[in-house]
Structures are given as structure tokens and as C-alpha cells.
Amino acid sequence: MVLKKRLEYGFSGCSVPVIPRGPRSVRKRGSHKKTLEDSRSCAFELLAAVAGKLLQESESSTSSNVAEGLHPSSIHNGGIKQEQLEKGEALKSECRDQGSWVESVFSSELAPRKRNLESSFGEFPRAVSDTVLEGTSVIPRSKISTKVRHDLKLEIPENKTAAENSPGKVEGGSPNCGDIGRQIKAEGNPNHNVDLTVAINSNSKDPMEIHVNITDSLINSDTSVQLPSYGDSVPNASFPRHKNNVKLRGRVDDENPVGCNVYRSKTRAIRPQTCIGHRRVRKLLASKYWKVAPTLEDCEFSDSGKSMLFSFNGRIIGEQGSSESISNSPEKGVKGEKTSPAKNLGRAKVVSSSVVGHQTSLKSRDSHVKFSIKSFKVPELCIDIPENATVGSLKGTVMEAVTAILQGGLRVGVVVHGKKVKDDNKTLLQMGISHNDDLGTLSFTLEAGSRIASQPPNRKEVPILLTCETHHQFSRSAAMESEVLNASFDPSPANNVVNHVETNHELVPSTHEVIKDGTAPDSRALVAVPAVSVEALAVVPVNQKTRRCELVQRRTRRPFSVSEVEALVEAVEKLGTGRWRDVKLSAFENTDHRTYVDLKDKWKTLVHTATISPHQRRGETVPQDLLDRVLSAHGYWSHHQHKLHGKHLINLL
DNA sequence: GTTAGGG
DNA sequence: CCCTAAC
């Protein structure tokens, strides 16, 4: 028997003693911690499912009856957002058009959770505390979702690297890479026309909702917002402020008089606590619905106060979401085309195979990838604003938020197959982007905060301020937020403050200090002053542990070759199934990209593959004899381990 | 840091 | 391939 031979050889010839450990399979998971949390989770998942459903509804039909039924007056053109707040339940579920994000907050559920606030509270900047704690009246939640549309047409040679790709040719003067301001300036068009549509709906029960649709249109001269020019040589702090002329169109269905008790100095442009939500909800949403909702959005709690809080997501994502952010140029008509497995395979090989280089050189040099980006979406702006704030102050707040984003600069990220491409030096071909390929898996992200790139030399280098991702294009991003998410929601303002601090990495420069020290005239009140940001950052350093500022890139899939499988099988035959580190060292020591977890996983799938009928198997066919060995080794070792384990126990006794 | 197991 | 609990 082959297996036995090998095993014997393994036992005698291997320097590593074969001492299988006791099976840990005893420790079944899922049976523990089945307490309160799970019952809650059910509710969460239920609610999350509802949210997801809503997303889908709003995606398929922006004026879906279902959605409208559930959220009367919540959906506005394009289904930019929905907000539901049911009877004080503080459940919120929102979607932006195309379902680019969803969020859920269940504060009532979270309220009981404990959190130590005192210590953190002391570290919070006084000013912020003041502002946040200042209010006395209950303010409704208001959120502003913005969308800046751009039509981009890109034509990029395939052999351009990703970095070259980003600042590629842009028709229409829309921002493609770098910061918008610069781009615009380069285009000789300092004007950025923004169409603001605001609908405010407020009554005593429902939260006031503000929907702002900012549509960038270079043609539309009806409304305009002039963005600050973003000259490289001009220090950010002294940006010349152009007239910020924002026209608000919309309705204000609020009987309450709109007063102006809150001046802009009250504004705290902080990014408050991101979704103090149940982690499972976030995970659920992020994973299950990430295609429709790639940016699981942050949310903030409006504490009772007059303060205005707005936050924005530090990221902009292609409008259609990562799954289909880029539509192929119509003339190519690839979109509807079915991607054959062979095609996928070919692309996968492009990524991993070295043969590809050959193919590349064979291709005509001016192969171009053509596609158009329909739009980019400006990050969500979350604004808490008192009901009695003036429309003017609202304008100003929106303006602040928008300009803060734009001033921060924008970076373009390239996402291929759902993975963010970090290596700018890779060519499109290497990334599997070729002119005759389906580009459905290619998408872009806009990220705020590339200010560093254009920072004047005399400015102190600041860690990327606005780039900390808060959206959840990838589910693991959500996971990274566990600490924050598990934070309890304490209705007390103090907790809010603390939460704000924790997520303050996206601190939006506010005008608070500027006005306070009187150095800035009112006309400049909207200037997002980077210096403030620096200060704020210094005071409230980014918690790097809680925050991962870069997307974790999923490793490229590297299917095991038959020879690898063979090596794995052999090693497992020798060492058993409980010693993956040894297996790795034994058979894959020089293979960096194969971790012992990979080997373990591969073994798992091998066993599964060997178990199922041949016609059910997919991917590269593993020779049957190898699979046989897998099965026998698996059987042997599971048996062997149990025996040894039993012996071990006996020996202990 | 490893292992096991769920996703 | 990822994540994470349990070692």
C-alpha cells in the first residue's frame, strides 16, 4: 500500500518526530457565547436583511413601491438616501443611489453595552468637547448625501502602469486623479458648477432629512460653486477664497421657523463615531450586500445639542459600485458579453504567469483600453444641523463639507477584481486589463486626502488625513472596525465625544478655530484650514490599531498546481494533518506565497474534492491517484490521531 | 505564533 | 483565501 510505505518512510526518515497533537475538533465552535447576543443578532440580521432588501429595491427601481412604502418621503431622486427612524428606535438604514452604501445603527440595542469613557474623555480636545456638549435641544438627524457626477472618458494604453493610468487623459475637465482643484485649474476652469438640490422634510416625529444632490455640471451655469484653486505653491492655509456661491433648490417642508441660533463657529467638522453598530450587522451588510453597497457608510449620532456635526466618508467610489463601476464603452459592447471561463482563466493567468510577458510583447503596442467612467460619487456628507439653523448656515455647512473634501485632494484607486491595486508599476495587462477584456471587474475609487502629494515643501508633512477608509468595499474593512463598532452607545454626550475622538482621523477641518481667533474673515469661513487639521491630528492621533488606513488587498488567487498538490499530499502523508507548519517547512519552505494556512486550506479542499464525484469538481483537475492518496491519508491521519490522542489520554492517566 | 473550523 | 477563536 502506497500510503503505508510513505508513512513508514516518514516515520523512519523524518527528523521531525511525528507527534500528532490531539485533535482540536473537539472544540466545536458556535456553541459558545450563545446568549443574549445571539438573540440580538437575529434581530440585527433581520433588520440588516431589510436594509439589504431596500437596497436591492432601490437599485432596481429607485422609486420602488416597497421602498417608498417603508420610507415615505425618504427617497429622493435617484434614491440618494433613505432614512428610517422608527419610533425612537434609532434604527437607521440608508442607501445611496445604486446602493453604494448602507448603514444600520441600532443604538437602542447598543445602549446597554458598557464602555469606559472617562479616561478617553479627558484626552479630547476641549474645543470639540465644548461644541459637542454645547447643545441643549434635541436636534434631528440630518444627513446630506452628495453626488458629484462626472463623465469621464478614458483611453489608456494597456502598457501604462496603474500610476500612469490614474492621471490619464480626461475629457471634460473632470477630476480624474489628484485633487479636483488642481485638475480644474489645469483645465483652466476654476469653476466647479454644482447643482444642489435640497429637500428638507421635517416634522415632529421624523428626523429632518436633507437630501442634497450635487451634480457637477460644467455646462450648468445656473448654480455654481467655485472651488478654491489648489495651487501647488499656495499654502493651504491661505487659499484665496472665491465666492462660494451655492444655490439651494428644493423644498423645506418644515413648519418650524428656521432661525439662526447657530453660527458657523459652532460647527464642528468632525467625523463622529462611525457606526456604533452591531458588528455582525456590519459584517453582514458588508459581506452580503457589498456589491450593492460597497460603501457601508459611517454614521454619526446626533447628540442633543446645537452643534452641527458633519462627517464625510473619506472615500469616493465609482458610482456603480465596485462590481460594475466602469461601464465599457458602448462601442465595445462588452458589458452584456458573457465572460467565458476560458476568458477568466486567461486573465487569471495573466496575473500570475510569467508567460504573459511574452504575450504582452506580442501584442500590438498601441492596444488601448477604452472605457468610460460614468461618474464618481462624492463621499457622503453627514450633517447634523439644528432645525432652527438658517438655510444660509446650511449652505455654508454643505459648502464646508464639499470644499473640505475637495481641498483635501483626491486620489484615484484602481480596483481590479475587487482588489485594490496598490502596485502602481504594474501594467494594465499585468493586472488583467486588456483592450479585449471584459472590464466589468475594473473599478475606481476616489479617495480624499492626497494633499500630501501637492503639499508645499514648507508645510509640515501630515499623515494622510482624509484617507482613512470608512467605507467597506471589502468586508474585512468592516472587521477592522470592530473596536469602534463594539463600543457601546451611551446616550450621554460624553460618549459621543469620545466616539468622535476615536474616529477623528477624518477630522474635517473646521472653521471653529479660525473664527475664534478672528484671523479669518467670514468670507473665508468655509476654508478648510489644514493647519487646524494638523493640530487636531497632533492632539488626537489616529488610532492606527483601530483604523486601517489602507485597504487590505486580498491576495491574488494562486491555484495550486498539480505538483504542488503532490508535494502537499506527500508532506501530509508524512506528517499528518495537524502539523501544517511542519508541512509548510517540509514541502513549501521556499514558497513564500504558500502559508501553512494555505496548505491547510488546500488540504481541506483536496479532501472535499476527493470526496465529491469527479463531475462536480472544478478548476484544474487533480489526478485521481493524488486524490486517492488524499483520501487515504486523510482517513489514516484522522484515525491515527484519534488513536494517539486516546493513547495520550491513557498515558496521562 | 499555530491550528481548526467557519465563511 | 479570509477571519477568528482557541490554544
XYZ file of C-alpha atoms (C1' of nucleotides) in Angstrom:
667
model
C 0.000 0.000 0.000
C 1.436 3.203 -1.110
C 0.286 5.190 1.790
C 1.682 2.849 4.303
C 5.015 2.809 2.618
C 5.178 6.507 2.638
C 4.152 6.688 6.169
C 6.702 4.224 7.228
C 9.242 6.173 5.389
C 8.033 9.216 7.041
C 8.285 7.767 10.442
C 11.755 6.459 9.989
C 13.305 9.012 7.799
C 11.881 12.178 9.029
C 13.837 14.057 11.601
C 10.722 15.644 12.875
C 9.120 13.307 15.300
C 5.643 12.521 14.334
C 3.718 13.521 17.333
C 0.313 14.390 16.245
C -1.430 16.565 18.620
C -4.769 15.861 19.941
C -7.498 16.801 17.614
C -8.905 20.114 18.308
C -12.013 19.241 16.580
C -13.363 18.720 19.991
C -13.695 22.378 20.362
C -16.739 22.971 18.419
C -17.455 26.468 17.666
C -20.625 28.236 17.589
C -21.879 26.657 20.694
C -20.305 29.132 22.951
C -21.405 32.606 23.587
C -24.857 31.790 22.591
C -26.523 34.169 24.844
C -28.123 37.477 24.641
C -26.008 38.484 21.805
C -27.338 35.916 19.513
C -30.864 36.750 20.071
C -29.928 40.246 19.322
C -28.085 39.184 16.329
C -31.168 37.671 14.955
C -32.865 40.954 15.181
C -29.893 42.626 13.680
C -29.736 40.296 10.823
C -33.369 40.656 10.274
C -33.010 44.342 10.140
C -29.961 44.066 8.041
C -31.836 41.920 5.668
C -34.450 44.566 5.451
C -31.810 47.092 4.727
C -30.348 44.908 2.095
C -33.686 44.349 0.603
C -34.243 48.001 0.460
C -31.007 48.418 -1.273
C -31.901 45.994 -3.897
C -35.236 47.551 -4.323
C -33.815 50.951 -4.667
C -31.302 49.646 -7.074
C -33.723 48.014 -9.379
C -36.200 50.753 -9.151
C -35.396 53.947 -7.488
C -38.998 54.661 -6.937
C -39.796 51.273 -5.742
C -43.082 50.919 -4.087
C -41.683 48.822 -1.422
C -39.071 51.296 -0.556
C -41.442 54.142 -0.672
C -43.879 52.283 1.331
C -41.396 51.781 4.007
C -39.849 55.123 3.779
C -42.329 57.663 2.716
C -40.628 60.849 1.927
C -37.321 59.257 2.298
C -36.371 58.606 -1.201
C -35.482 61.350 -3.448
C -34.447 61.405 -6.955
C -32.063 58.684 -7.612
C -32.795 57.171 -4.313
C -29.952 59.005 -2.905
C -30.701 58.038 0.507
C -33.248 56.633 2.704
C -33.556 57.073 6.283
C -35.772 55.371 8.576
C -36.156 56.045 12.141
C -38.900 54.182 13.608
C -40.465 55.347 16.761
C -37.394 56.249 18.557
C -35.831 53.011 17.767
C -32.959 54.792 16.248
C -32.762 52.269 13.601
C -31.385 53.755 10.539
C -30.941 52.227 7.240
C -29.834 54.170 4.353
C -28.878 53.698 0.862
C -27.447 55.908 -1.642
C -28.228 55.586 -5.191
C -27.058 52.472 -6.795
C -26.890 51.212 -3.336
C -23.427 52.328 -2.868
C -23.698 52.087 0.797
C -25.903 51.054 3.532
C -25.756 51.609 7.119
C -27.542 50.451 10.082
C -27.479 51.736 13.516
C -29.254 50.229 16.333
C -28.496 52.434 19.138
C -31.139 51.133 21.359
C -29.589 47.777 21.151
C -26.247 49.115 21.876
C -27.121 51.334 24.650
C -26.694 48.760 27.324
C -23.195 47.983 26.328
C -20.552 49.262 28.529
C -17.692 51.389 27.760
C -15.165 53.171 29.754
C -15.434 56.715 28.782
C -13.828 58.669 31.460
C -10.268 58.118 30.531
C -10.692 58.901 26.924
C -12.790 61.838 27.564
C -10.053 63.684 29.218
C -7.925 63.410 26.183
C -10.367 65.008 23.972
C -9.664 68.466 22.803
C -11.501 70.945 24.798
C -12.929 72.770 21.905
C -14.558 69.776 20.491
C -15.952 68.811 23.767
C -17.409 72.189 24.191
C -19.017 72.124 20.903
C -20.458 68.772 21.144
C -21.657 69.205 24.615
C -22.967 72.561 23.967
C -26.383 71.837 22.735
C -29.409 71.577 24.802
C -32.146 70.920 22.383
C -32.697 67.709 20.661
C -31.677 68.070 17.154
C -32.892 65.899 14.432
C -30.649 63.921 12.350
C -29.855 65.376 9.078
C -27.755 63.867 6.536
C -26.663 65.131 3.302
C -25.656 62.883 0.619
C -23.830 64.355 -2.172
C -23.042 63.226 -5.506
C -20.791 64.789 -7.953
C -21.168 63.486 -11.332
C -18.560 63.482 -13.882
C -18.446 61.923 -17.172
C -15.058 60.740 -17.855
C -13.756 59.153 -20.869
C -10.506 57.487 -20.556
C -8.316 56.000 -23.075
C -5.306 54.420 -21.673
C -2.695 52.380 -23.347
C -2.579 48.954 -21.897
C 1.027 49.195 -21.182
C 0.588 52.147 -18.993
C 1.136 51.454 -15.387
C -1.544 51.921 -12.876
C 0.066 55.104 -11.730
C 0.194 56.465 -15.185
C -3.241 55.258 -15.611
C -4.733 57.291 -12.890
C -3.951 60.687 -14.214
C -4.900 59.575 -17.607
C -6.489 61.645 -20.194
C -9.622 63.214 -19.052
C -12.107 64.705 -21.320
C -14.397 67.220 -19.945
C -12.167 68.567 -17.317
C -13.432 66.346 -14.665
C -11.193 65.223 -11.963
C -9.541 62.021 -12.539
C -6.628 61.890 -10.285
C -5.074 64.095 -7.805
C -7.175 66.766 -6.368
C -10.015 68.212 -8.183
C -8.911 71.693 -7.695
C -5.688 71.132 -9.381
C -7.272 69.342 -12.171
C -9.675 72.088 -12.721
C -7.032 74.612 -12.561
C -5.061 72.748 -15.070
C -8.049 72.811 -17.269
C -8.221 76.484 -16.899
C -11.605 76.272 -15.445
C -11.688 77.308 -11.853
C -15.383 76.986 -11.705
C -16.991 73.948 -10.494
C -20.620 74.123 -11.047
C -22.570 72.319 -8.521
C -26.199 71.741 -8.604
C -27.563 71.455 -5.189
C -30.949 70.077 -4.638
C -32.018 70.105 -1.109
C -35.120 68.656 0.286
C -35.779 69.153 3.863
C -38.512 67.238 5.374
C -39.107 67.553 8.958
C -41.862 67.123 11.335
C -42.102 66.481 14.958
C -41.737 62.791 14.658
C -39.469 62.153 11.833
C -35.981 63.303 11.669
C -35.300 66.104 9.400
C -33.864 64.869 6.279
C -31.837 66.796 3.916
C -31.044 65.433 0.613
C -28.573 67.193 -1.408
C -27.843 66.198 -4.852
C -24.786 67.881 -6.030
C -24.422 67.377 -9.634
C -21.366 68.669 -11.134
C -22.020 70.062 -14.465
C -19.657 72.156 -16.331
C -22.421 73.281 -18.547
C -24.859 74.244 -15.934
C -24.337 77.807 -15.087
C -27.461 78.049 -13.088
C -25.769 77.227 -9.930
C -22.203 77.245 -9.216
C -19.801 76.608 -6.521
C -16.437 77.943 -7.037
C -13.885 75.772 -5.635
C -10.779 77.180 -4.268
C -7.950 76.895 -6.586
C -5.496 74.491 -5.346
C -2.292 75.924 -6.416
C 0.700 73.923 -5.574
C 2.580 76.857 -4.376
C -0.145 78.293 -2.311
C -0.152 77.166 1.226
C -3.402 75.613 2.069
C -3.958 77.885 4.936
C -4.094 80.875 2.736
C -6.207 79.667 -0.018
C -7.827 82.509 -1.741
C -11.439 82.052 -1.250
C -13.561 82.550 -4.204
C -17.111 83.314 -3.789
C -18.769 80.241 -2.670
C -21.994 80.558 -4.354
C -24.310 77.757 -3.680
C -27.838 77.848 -4.690
C -30.201 75.637 -2.940
C -33.118 74.304 -4.734
C -35.677 72.356 -3.006
C -38.345 72.424 -0.530
C -38.415 72.981 3.088
C -41.355 71.205 4.495
C -40.882 72.429 7.893
C -43.398 74.431 9.642
C -40.993 75.491 12.205
C -39.403 78.757 11.581
C -35.872 78.489 10.634
C -33.864 80.571 12.887
C -30.258 81.232 13.123
C -29.128 80.443 16.544
C -26.213 78.552 15.420
C -23.433 80.285 13.847
C -20.806 78.610 11.937
C -18.433 78.885 14.749
C -20.471 76.248 16.377
C -19.684 73.938 13.636
C -17.610 71.072 14.488
C -16.408 69.470 11.436
C -15.615 66.282 12.986
C -16.224 62.885 11.850
C -18.186 61.418 14.622
C -18.411 57.960 15.750
C -18.674 55.714 12.880
C -21.444 53.288 13.001
C -21.785 52.335 16.511
C -23.450 49.355 15.224
C -23.525 45.810 15.883
C -20.552 44.284 14.337
C -22.407 41.424 12.932
C -24.718 43.720 11.197
C -21.875 45.478 9.609
C -20.255 42.313 8.644
C -23.442 41.023 7.296
C -24.112 44.083 5.329
C -20.630 44.443 4.200
C -20.303 40.963 3.024
C -23.720 40.079 1.889
C -24.587 43.278 0.248
C -21.297 44.707 -0.587
C -21.937 44.502 -4.226
C -24.863 46.730 -3.965
C -23.450 48.538 -1.072
C -19.740 48.727 -1.367
C -19.524 51.613 0.953
C -21.063 50.615 4.118
C -21.294 54.032 5.361
C -20.401 55.609 8.514
C -22.942 57.249 10.528
C -22.982 59.564 13.346
C -25.108 60.009 16.298
C -26.616 63.269 16.815
C -26.349 64.090 20.357
C -28.685 66.523 21.838
C -27.061 69.722 21.087
C -26.967 72.596 18.807
C -23.756 71.581 17.369
C -23.508 70.786 13.785
C -21.713 67.703 13.067
C -20.802 66.642 9.731
C -18.648 63.966 8.582
C -17.807 62.603 5.353
C -16.628 59.434 4.165
C -13.058 59.733 3.190
C -13.631 57.896 0.076
C -15.435 58.270 -3.096
C -16.303 55.331 -5.046
C -17.297 54.867 -8.575
C -20.932 55.342 -8.790
C -21.929 51.950 -9.864
C -20.120 50.251 -7.143
C -17.157 48.085 -7.363
C -18.930 45.361 -9.127
C -19.505 47.411 -12.153
C -18.077 50.742 -11.605
C -16.837 51.071 -15.036
C -19.015 50.606 -17.910
C -17.377 49.597 -21.005
C -17.512 51.991 -23.782
C -20.631 51.397 -25.715
C -18.894 50.701 -28.927
C -17.191 47.778 -27.417
C -20.384 46.371 -26.159
C -18.631 44.064 -23.855
C -20.888 44.606 -20.990
C -23.509 42.153 -21.896
C -20.999 39.723 -23.086
C -20.699 36.645 -21.121
C -17.358 36.002 -19.703
C -16.381 32.581 -20.602
C -14.480 30.541 -18.105
C -11.668 30.347 -20.530
C -11.531 34.063 -20.548
C -11.370 34.246 -16.850
C -8.765 31.666 -16.765
C -6.738 33.561 -19.244
C -6.940 36.647 -17.196
C -6.027 34.873 -14.079
C -3.017 33.606 -15.787
C -2.100 36.996 -16.914
C -1.733 37.923 -13.348
C 0.277 35.050 -12.172
C 2.003 33.561 -15.077
C 5.307 34.653 -16.305
C 4.456 33.544 -19.758
C 2.343 36.567 -20.012
C 5.215 38.831 -20.529
C 5.647 37.053 -23.733
C 2.121 37.592 -24.704
C 2.409 41.189 -23.902
C 5.246 41.749 -26.207
C 3.423 40.003 -28.927
C 0.530 42.309 -28.739
C 0.391 45.410 -30.738
C 1.908 48.226 -28.869
C -0.959 50.564 -29.183
C -3.569 48.376 -27.716
C -5.710 50.645 -25.739
C -8.188 50.006 -23.059
C -11.244 52.053 -23.595
C -13.834 52.667 -21.051
C -15.777 55.464 -19.601
C -16.379 56.338 -16.034
C -19.885 57.436 -15.719
C -19.460 59.212 -12.529
C -17.709 59.462 -9.305
C -19.535 59.974 -6.183
C -18.513 62.407 -3.587
C -18.384 60.877 -0.181
C -21.392 61.080 1.896
C -21.750 64.124 3.946
C -23.416 63.633 7.214
C -24.698 66.745 8.712
C -26.352 67.337 11.956
C -27.911 70.643 11.954
C -30.426 72.202 14.242
C -33.856 72.728 12.978
C -33.621 76.358 13.657
C -30.497 76.807 11.699
C -30.814 79.007 8.715
C -30.717 77.862 5.224
C -27.742 80.047 4.891
C -25.881 78.210 7.535
C -26.924 75.024 5.913
C -25.440 76.208 2.700
C -22.337 77.072 4.483
C -22.150 73.727 6.112
C -22.585 71.900 2.896
C -20.073 74.124 1.357
C -17.657 73.398 4.062
C -18.074 69.761 3.675
C -17.700 69.823 -0.032
C -14.741 72.065 -0.088
C -13.134 70.204 2.697
C -13.275 67.116 0.641
C -12.106 68.729 -2.471
C -9.354 70.600 -0.802
C -8.104 67.519 0.758
C -7.392 66.343 -2.683
C -8.451 63.205 -4.291
C -6.635 60.143 -5.221
C -7.708 57.554 -7.601
C -7.577 53.965 -6.662
C -7.790 51.184 -9.127
C -9.699 48.135 -8.183
C -9.436 45.033 -10.239
C -11.464 42.033 -9.422
C -12.439 43.622 -6.228
C -8.878 44.050 -5.193
C -7.309 47.343 -4.879
C -4.216 47.531 -6.912
C -1.518 49.004 -4.855
C 1.328 48.468 -7.156
C 1.372 51.419 -9.425
C 4.032 49.926 -11.531
C 2.012 47.108 -12.785
C 0.745 47.433 -16.251
C -2.840 47.089 -17.114
C -2.082 43.920 -18.886
C -0.421 42.522 -15.858
C -3.491 43.332 -13.928
C -5.596 41.565 -16.435
C -6.909 44.685 -18.034
C -6.650 44.474 -21.723
C -8.436 46.066 -24.570
C -10.342 42.983 -25.480
C -11.228 42.076 -21.996
C -14.301 42.436 -20.012
C -13.795 45.441 -17.866
C -16.656 44.714 -15.621
C -14.352 43.892 -12.809
C -12.455 47.089 -13.066
C -13.430 49.928 -10.888
C -12.037 53.029 -9.439
C -12.207 54.680 -6.161
C -11.730 58.235 -5.315
C -10.160 58.844 -2.041
C -9.923 62.091 -0.310
C -6.719 63.194 1.129
C -3.901 63.225 -1.321
C -2.931 66.567 -0.093
C 0.487 65.334 0.677
C 1.271 64.929 -2.909
C 0.821 68.556 -3.622
C 1.900 69.841 -0.344
C 4.103 72.814 -0.475
C 7.519 71.915 0.749
C 7.361 74.259 3.648
C 4.395 72.539 5.038
C 4.821 70.015 7.654
C 4.089 66.636 6.372
C 0.904 65.307 7.737
C -0.169 61.769 7.757
C -2.859 61.319 5.254
C -5.673 62.955 6.949
C -8.631 62.053 4.977
C -7.732 58.775 3.565
C -8.644 56.506 6.334
C -11.176 54.456 4.671
C -14.511 54.307 6.193
C -16.396 52.656 3.552
C -16.499 48.985 3.332
C -15.961 47.909 -0.078
C -14.404 44.876 1.353
C -15.870 43.094 4.189
C -12.667 42.880 6.048
C -12.649 46.556 6.307
C -15.679 46.279 8.392
C -13.954 43.799 10.521
C -11.203 46.219 11.144
C -13.616 48.470 12.823
C -14.543 46.026 15.432
C -13.184 48.021 18.263
C -15.108 51.039 17.388
C -18.131 49.131 16.480
C -18.199 47.287 19.669
C -18.127 50.470 21.514
C -21.295 50.981 23.256
C -23.557 53.768 22.556
C -24.060 55.782 25.563
C -26.634 58.451 25.032
C -24.657 60.817 27.087
C -22.867 63.477 25.162
C -19.620 62.469 26.698
C -19.703 59.201 24.978
C -20.407 60.823 21.753
C -17.441 62.935 22.226
C -15.268 60.041 22.898
C -16.573 58.249 19.947
C -15.905 61.203 17.864
C -12.403 61.271 19.040
C -11.857 57.749 18.198
C -12.891 58.249 14.692
C -11.448 61.597 14.380
C -8.967 60.564 11.821
C -11.161 62.054 9.240
C -11.437 65.223 11.019
C -12.773 67.715 8.672
C -11.075 70.971 9.077
C -13.479 73.263 10.695
C -13.740 76.922 10.855
C -14.137 76.984 14.505
C -10.692 77.999 15.400
C -10.383 80.306 12.524
C -13.283 82.334 13.563
C -12.483 82.118 17.160
C -9.120 83.666 16.798
C -10.508 86.190 14.450
C -7.920 85.732 11.841
C -10.301 84.780 9.194
C -12.944 86.956 7.725
C -16.303 85.497 7.311
C -15.891 85.058 3.647
C -13.234 82.600 4.401
C -15.179 80.818 6.952
C -15.577 77.886 4.709
C -11.961 77.407 4.179
C -10.925 74.089 5.412
C -7.812 75.044 7.150
C -5.271 72.315 7.007
C -3.323 73.816 9.804
C -6.195 73.099 12.059
C -6.168 69.603 10.886
C -2.579 69.272 11.744
C -3.233 70.496 15.173
C -6.134 68.290 15.605
C -4.167 65.384 14.456
C -1.452 66.143 16.851
C -3.867 66.280 19.663
C -5.833 63.334 18.614
C -3.533 60.950 16.918
C -5.029 58.427 14.682
C -5.542 55.212 16.360
C -3.767 53.036 13.939
C -4.737 49.930 15.636
C -8.354 50.594 15.259
C -8.060 52.139 11.934
C -6.562 50.693 8.940
C -5.897 53.416 6.559
C -5.280 51.306 3.598
C -7.418 48.768 2.070
C -6.231 45.348 2.738
C -5.681 43.790 -0.525
C -6.871 40.316 -0.881
C -4.130 38.125 -2.058
C -4.231 37.144 -5.599
C -5.634 33.744 -6.085
C -2.989 31.252 -6.886
C -4.397 27.907 -7.694
C -2.312 25.015 -6.606
C -0.574 23.255 -9.380
C -0.598 19.520 -9.589
C 2.978 19.370 -8.497
C 2.188 21.499 -5.523
C -0.671 19.268 -4.665
C 1.603 16.336 -4.946
C 4.112 17.897 -2.629
C 1.379 18.727 -0.206
C -0.035 15.259 -0.287
C 3.326 13.783 0.267
C 4.067 16.039 3.167
C 0.747 15.354 4.776
C 1.190 11.663 4.308
C 4.403 12.041 6.141
C 3.494 14.479 8.821
C -0.170 14.201 9.272
C -2.955 16.673 9.143
C -2.330 18.546 12.298
C 1.048 19.975 11.686
C 0.683 22.480 8.975
C 3.628 24.458 9.996
C 5.775 21.413 9.607
C 4.134 20.649 6.326
C 4.963 24.086 5.172
C 8.518 23.815 6.323
C 8.855 20.434 4.860
C 7.420 20.897 1.434
C 6.882 24.577 0.862
C 9.670 26.221 2.706
C 10.798 28.183 -0.261
C 7.375 29.070 -1.400
C 6.611 32.352 0.144
C 3.122 32.667 -1.066
C 2.015 29.438 0.488
C 1.394 29.812 4.133
C 0.653 26.901 6.313
C -2.856 28.147 6.494
C -2.978 27.966 2.750
C -1.743 24.432 2.865
C -4.247 23.558 5.465
C -6.983 25.104 3.414
C -5.813 23.399 0.320
C -5.844 20.120 2.084
C -9.315 20.829 3.198
C -10.435 21.451 -0.324
C -8.499 18.482 -1.532
C -10.317 16.255 0.844
C -13.532 17.759 -0.257
C -12.627 17.373 -3.880
C -11.701 13.805 -3.363
C -14.976 13.220 -1.644
C -17.235 14.565 -4.299
C -17.883 12.942 -7.595
C -15.487 13.827 -10.381
C -18.005 15.673 -12.459
C -18.650 18.016 -9.618
C -15.082 19.116 -9.446
C -13.990 22.373 -10.819
C -10.771 24.029 -11.657
C -7.645 22.280 -12.569
C -8.256 18.601 -12.354
C -6.185 16.904 -9.783
C -5.132 13.458 -10.856
C -7.300 10.848 -9.340
C -4.406 8.981 -7.842
C -3.457 12.074 -5.923
C -6.966 12.414 -4.702
C -6.920 8.828 -3.655
C -3.833 9.472 -1.675
C -5.522 12.462 -0.154
C -8.416 10.385 0.951
C -6.370 7.591 2.360
C -4.002 9.949 4.115
C -6.883 11.870 5.468
C -8.510 8.738 6.707
C -5.320 7.417 8.086
C -4.379 10.505 9.964
C -7.731 11.184 11.379
C -7.759 7.663 12.633
C -4.196 7.789 13.733
C -4.612 10.997 15.541
C -7.549 9.737 17.388
C -5.702 6.684 18.400
C -2.729 8.648 19.537
C -4.939 11.011 21.296
C -6.568 8.191 23.068
C -3.230 6.748 23.990
C -2.081 10.080 25.139
C -5.007 10.387 27.418
C -4.391 6.944 28.730
C -0.797 7.782 29.338
C -1.803 10.801 31.257
C -3.953 8.691 33.433
C 2.607 32.155 16.515
C -0.360 27.744 15.275
C -4.246 25.165 14.495
C -9.080 24.268 13.485
C -13.005 25.479 11.543
C -16.489 28.554 9.626
C -17.327 31.827 5.899
C -8.499 32.951 0.566
C -10.043 35.347 4.876
C -11.181 35.585 9.607
C -11.025 34.267 14.214
C -11.438 31.508 18.356
C -8.832 28.660 20.896
C -4.835 27.139 22.033
